[in-house]
Amino acid sequence: MPLTHMPATLLRRIAAATYDGMLMIALWMAATFPLLTINNGEAISAGALWYPLYLASITGAFHIWFWTHGGQTLGMRAWRLWAVNQNGENLSTLHATRRYLVAVVSWFSLIGIVWCLFESRGRAAHDLISQSDIIHIPKNASR
């Protein structure tokens, strides 16, 4: 099925990311609780490299699972966005993993956001590099 829907606008992407960001904070807190219990309630040391990697792996697992199981995170569902491959189909695990890794760099370096403003169809840099897209489906349209 060829991709017929337009990529999501920058504003919708940011809104969905903000929604998912709030969910991620809650998930990180839940994932940190057992670590604090193991550590006798003491804070995890600021120099512990494994802890941010632990949180990044949880974040990756969250996004990859949702993208491969229906194509939407909870924030994307609220804003009617879908992660799809170039044929408009759900992402495979490999595709979703590639998208996540490239998107992390793209968002943190702000390249993805800036790229959306100049690309003819409003796609982010990580959309192009990962050969996937975030599309918006209007309320009365079908995917």
PDB file of C-alpha atoms in Angstrom:
ATOM      1  CA  MET A   1       0.000   0.000   0.000  1.00  0.00           C
ATOM      2  CA  PRO A   2       1.744   3.217  -1.059  1.00  0.00           C
ATOM      3  CA  LEU A   3       1.930   6.095   1.368  1.00  0.00           C
ATOM      4  CA  THR A   4      -0.886   8.522   0.551  1.00  0.00           C
ATOM      5  CA  HIS A   5      -1.102  10.525   3.780  1.00  0.00           C
ATOM      6  CA  MET A   6       1.033  13.560   4.478  1.00  0.00           C
ATOM      7  CA  PRO A   7       3.688  13.472   7.186  1.00  0.00           C
ATOM      8  CA  ALA A   8       2.690  14.899  10.548  1.00  0.00           C
ATOM      9  CA  THR A   9       3.282  18.579  11.147  1.00  0.00           C
ATOM     10  CA  LEU A  10       6.010  19.726  13.485  1.00  0.00           C
ATOM     11  CA  LEU A  11       3.440  20.983  15.993  1.00  0.00           C
ATOM     12  CA  ARG A  12       1.675  17.590  16.135  1.00  0.00           C
ATOM     13  CA  ARG A  13       5.015  15.802  16.525  1.00  0.00           C
ATOM     14  CA  ILE A  14       5.996  18.054  19.432  1.00  0.00           C
ATOM     15  CA  ALA A  15       2.559  17.660  21.069  1.00  0.00           C
ATOM     16  CA  ALA A  16       2.751  13.854  20.854  1.00  0.00           C
ATOM     17  CA  ALA A  17       6.358  13.871  22.100  1.00  0.00           C
ATOM     18  CA  THR A  18       5.346  16.048  25.059  1.00  0.00           C
ATOM     19  CA  TYR A  19       2.518  13.644  25.940  1.00  0.00           C
ATOM     20  CA  ASP A  20       4.856  10.659  25.615  1.00  0.00           C
ATOM     21  CA  GLY A  21       7.505  12.519  27.615  1.00  0.00           C
ATOM     22  CA  MET A  22       5.155  12.772  30.582  1.00  0.00           C
ATOM     23  CA  LEU A  23       4.452   9.052  30.293  1.00  0.00           C
ATOM     24  CA  MET A  24       8.189   8.346  30.120  1.00  0.00           C
ATOM     25  CA  ILE A  25       8.823  10.257  33.355  1.00  0.00           C
ATOM     26  CA  ALA A  26       6.238   8.069  35.101  1.00  0.00           C
ATOM     27  CA  LEU A  27       7.739   4.930  33.559  1.00  0.00           C
ATOM     28  CA  TRP A  28      11.270   5.980  34.596  1.00  0.00           C
ATOM     29  CA  MET A  29      10.053   6.550  38.152  1.00  0.00           C
ATOM     30  CA  ALA A  30       8.458   3.090  38.223  1.00  0.00           C
ATOM     31  CA  ALA A  31      11.613   1.530  36.754  1.00  0.00           C
ATOM     32  CA  THR A  32      13.821   3.335  39.292  1.00  0.00           C
ATOM     33  CA  PHE A  33      11.843   2.225  42.346  1.00  0.00           C
ATOM     34  CA  PRO A  34      13.248  -1.354  42.422  1.00  0.00           C
ATOM     35  CA  LEU A  35      16.773   0.053  42.023  1.00  0.00           C
ATOM     36  CA  LEU A  36      16.305   2.303  45.037  1.00  0.00           C
ATOM     37  CA  THR A  37      15.007  -0.644  47.013  1.00  0.00           C
ATOM     38  CA  ILE A  38      18.092  -2.675  46.106  1.00  0.00           C
ATOM     39  CA  ASN A  39      20.287   0.328  46.971  1.00  0.00           C
ATOM     40  CA  ASN A  40      18.709   0.646  50.467  1.00  0.00           C
ATOM     41  CA  GLY A  41      16.882   3.842  49.511  1.00  0.00           C
ATOM     42  CA  GLU A  42      20.061   5.681  48.573  1.00  0.00           C
ATOM     43  CA  ALA A  43      20.237   7.767  45.413  1.00  0.00           C
ATOM     44  CA  ILE A  44      22.019   6.332  42.412  1.00  0.00           C
ATOM     45  CA  SER A  45      25.409   8.010  42.144  1.00  0.00           C
ATOM     46  CA  ALA A  46      25.667  10.836  39.632  1.00  0.00           C
ATOM     47  CA  GLY A  47      28.627   9.178  37.925  1.00  0.00           C
ATOM     48  CA  ALA A  48      26.852   5.904  37.225  1.00  0.00           C
ATOM     49  CA  LEU A  49      26.938   5.554  33.426  1.00  0.00           C
ATOM     50  CA  TRP A  50      24.708   2.481  33.492  1.00  0.00           C
ATOM     51  CA  TYR A  51      21.700   4.396  34.858  1.00  0.00           C
ATOM     52  CA  PRO A  52      21.096   6.751  31.881  1.00  0.00           C
ATOM     53  CA  LEU A  53      21.704   3.761  29.579  1.00  0.00           C
ATOM     54  CA  TYR A  54      19.106   1.826  31.582  1.00  0.00           C
ATOM     55  CA  LEU A  55      16.569   4.652  31.162  1.00  0.00           C
ATOM     56  CA  ALA A  56      17.400   5.001  27.442  1.00  0.00           C
ATOM     57  CA  SER A  57      16.826   1.252  26.956  1.00  0.00           C
ATOM     58  CA  ILE A  58      13.434   1.532  28.684  1.00  0.00           C
ATOM     59  CA  THR A  59      12.563   4.501  26.475  1.00  0.00           C
ATOM     60  CA  GLY A  60      13.662   2.576  23.382  1.00  0.00           C
ATOM     61  CA  ALA A  61      11.694  -0.520  24.377  1.00  0.00           C
ATOM     62  CA  PHE A  62       8.597   1.656  24.923  1.00  0.00           C
ATOM     63  CA  HIS A  63       8.785   3.280  21.499  1.00  0.00           C
ATOM     64  CA  ILE A  64       9.852   0.187  19.569  1.00  0.00           C
ATOM     65  CA  TRP A  65       7.098  -1.941  21.112  1.00  0.00           C
ATOM     66  CA  PHE A  66       4.360   0.594  20.380  1.00  0.00           C
ATOM     67  CA  TRP A  67       5.629   1.301  16.841  1.00  0.00           C
ATOM     68  CA  THR A  68       5.666  -2.415  15.993  1.00  0.00           C
ATOM     69  CA  HIS A  69       2.322  -3.145  17.693  1.00  0.00           C
ATOM     70  CA  GLY A  70      -0.137  -0.810  16.016  1.00  0.00           C
ATOM     71  CA  GLY A  71       2.232   1.970  14.966  1.00  0.00           C
ATOM     72  CA  GLN A  72       1.286   4.402  17.738  1.00  0.00           C
ATOM     73  CA  THR A  73       2.567   5.414  21.147  1.00  0.00           C
ATOM     74  CA  LEU A  74      -0.055   6.768  23.516  1.00  0.00           C
ATOM     75  CA  GLY A  75       0.861  10.355  22.640  1.00  0.00           C
ATOM     76  CA  MET A  76       0.664   9.546  18.944  1.00  0.00           C
ATOM     77  CA  ARG A  77      -2.766   7.996  19.447  1.00  0.00           C
ATOM     78  CA  ALA A  78      -4.022  11.197  21.093  1.00  0.00           C
ATOM     79  CA  TRP A  79      -2.817  13.243  18.097  1.00  0.00           C
ATOM     80  CA  ARG A  80      -3.846  10.640  15.439  1.00  0.00           C
ATOM     81  CA  LEU A  81      -0.281   9.958  14.293  1.00  0.00           C
ATOM     82  CA  TRP A  82       1.122   6.672  12.993  1.00  0.00           C
ATOM     83  CA  ALA A  83       4.655   5.407  12.492  1.00  0.00           C
ATOM     84  CA  VAL A  84       4.816   3.675   9.110  1.00  0.00           C
ATOM     85  CA  ASN A  85       7.401   2.445   6.638  1.00  0.00           C
ATOM     86  CA  GLN A  86       7.672   3.866   3.123  1.00  0.00           C
ATOM     87  CA  ASN A  87       4.834   1.602   1.957  1.00  0.00           C
ATOM     88  CA  GLY A  88       2.486   2.859   4.679  1.00  0.00           C
ATOM     89  CA  GLU A  89       2.715  -0.385   6.658  1.00  0.00           C
ATOM     90  CA  ASN A  90       3.592  -0.981  10.306  1.00  0.00           C
ATOM     91  CA  LEU A  91       7.281  -0.906  11.171  1.00  0.00           C
ATOM     92  CA  SER A  92       9.259  -4.084  11.660  1.00  0.00           C
ATOM     93  CA  THR A  93      11.356  -4.406  14.818  1.00  0.00           C
ATOM     94  CA  LEU A  94      14.527  -3.636  12.850  1.00  0.00           C
ATOM     95  CA  HIS A  95      12.917  -0.585  11.226  1.00  0.00           C
ATOM     96  CA  ALA A  96      11.570   0.676  14.575  1.00  0.00           C
ATOM     97  CA  THR A  97      14.952   0.196  16.259  1.00  0.00           C
ATOM     98  CA  ARG A  98      16.696   2.123  13.495  1.00  0.00           C
ATOM     99  CA  ARG A  99      14.080   4.864  13.732  1.00  0.00           C
ATOM    100  CA  TYR A 100      14.503   5.145  17.510  1.00  0.00           C
ATOM    101  CA  LEU A 101      18.303   5.346  17.393  1.00  0.00           C
ATOM    102  CA  VAL A 102      18.334   7.962  14.634  1.00  0.00           C
ATOM    103  CA  ALA A 103      15.484   9.940  16.234  1.00  0.00           C
ATOM    104  CA  VAL A 104      17.364  10.228  19.539  1.00  0.00           C
ATOM    105  CA  VAL A 105      20.271  11.928  17.784  1.00  0.00           C
ATOM    106  CA  SER A 106      17.938  13.975  15.603  1.00  0.00           C
ATOM    107  CA  TRP A 107      15.825  15.317  18.491  1.00  0.00           C
ATOM    108  CA  PHE A 108      18.698  16.010  20.890  1.00  0.00           C
ATOM    109  CA  SER A 109      20.744  17.797  18.238  1.00  0.00           C
ATOM    110  CA  LEU A 110      17.597  19.658  17.073  1.00  0.00           C
ATOM    111  CA  ILE A 111      18.394  18.610  13.484  1.00  0.00           C
ATOM    112  CA  GLY A 112      15.054  16.809  13.204  1.00  0.00           C
ATOM    113  CA  ILE A 113      13.099  19.850  14.273  1.00  0.00           C
ATOM    114  CA  VAL A 114      14.971  22.244  12.017  1.00  0.00           C
ATOM    115  CA  TRP A 115      14.812  19.780   9.114  1.00  0.00           C
ATOM    116  CA  CYS A 116      10.987  19.679   9.333  1.00  0.00           C
ATOM    117  CA  LEU A 117      10.870  23.396   8.663  1.00  0.00           C
ATOM    118  CA  PHE A 118      12.791  23.168   5.379  1.00  0.00           C
ATOM    119  CA  GLU A 119      11.888  19.764   3.917  1.00  0.00           C
ATOM    120  CA  SER A 120       9.251  20.047   1.193  1.00  0.00           C
ATOM    121  CA  ARG A 121       6.789  17.613   2.866  1.00  0.00           C
ATOM    122  CA  GLY A 122       7.663  18.515   6.457  1.00  0.00           C
ATOM    123  CA  ARG A 123       9.483  15.265   7.194  1.00  0.00           C
ATOM    124  CA  ALA A 124      12.114  15.116   9.910  1.00  0.00           C
ATOM    125  CA  ALA A 125      15.727  14.137   9.252  1.00  0.00           C
ATOM    126  CA  HIS A 126      15.190  10.854  11.102  1.00  0.00           C
ATOM    127  CA  ASP A 127      12.178  10.082   8.880  1.00  0.00           C
ATOM    128  CA  LEU A 128      14.388  10.258   5.826  1.00  0.00           C
ATOM    129  CA  ILE A 129      17.386   8.447   7.318  1.00  0.00           C
ATOM    130  CA  SER A 130      15.351   5.603   8.839  1.00  0.00           C
ATOM    131  CA  GLN A 131      13.111   5.283   5.753  1.00  0.00           C
ATOM    132  CA  SER A 132      10.010   5.592   7.890  1.00  0.00           C
ATOM    133  CA  ASP A 133       7.517   8.330   8.559  1.00  0.00           C
ATOM    134  CA  ILE A 134       5.073   9.725  11.072  1.00  0.00           C
ATOM    135  CA  ILE A 135       1.794  10.408   9.301  1.00  0.00           C
ATOM    136  CA  HIS A 136      -1.367  12.173  10.409  1.00  0.00           C
ATOM    137  CA  ILE A 137      -4.711  10.581   9.658  1.00  0.00           C
ATOM    138  CA  PRO A 138      -7.587  13.090   9.825  1.00  0.00           C
ATOM    139  CA  LYS A 139     -10.491  12.111  12.066  1.00  0.00           C
ATOM    140  CA  ASN A 140     -12.868  11.041   9.284  1.00  0.00           C
ATOM    141  CA  ALA A 141     -10.254   9.333   7.084  1.00  0.00           C
ATOM    142  CA  SER A 142      -9.196   5.699   7.264  1.00  0.00           C
ATOM    143  CA  ARG A 143      -5.661   4.485   7.419  1.00  0.00           C
TER     144      ARG A 143
END
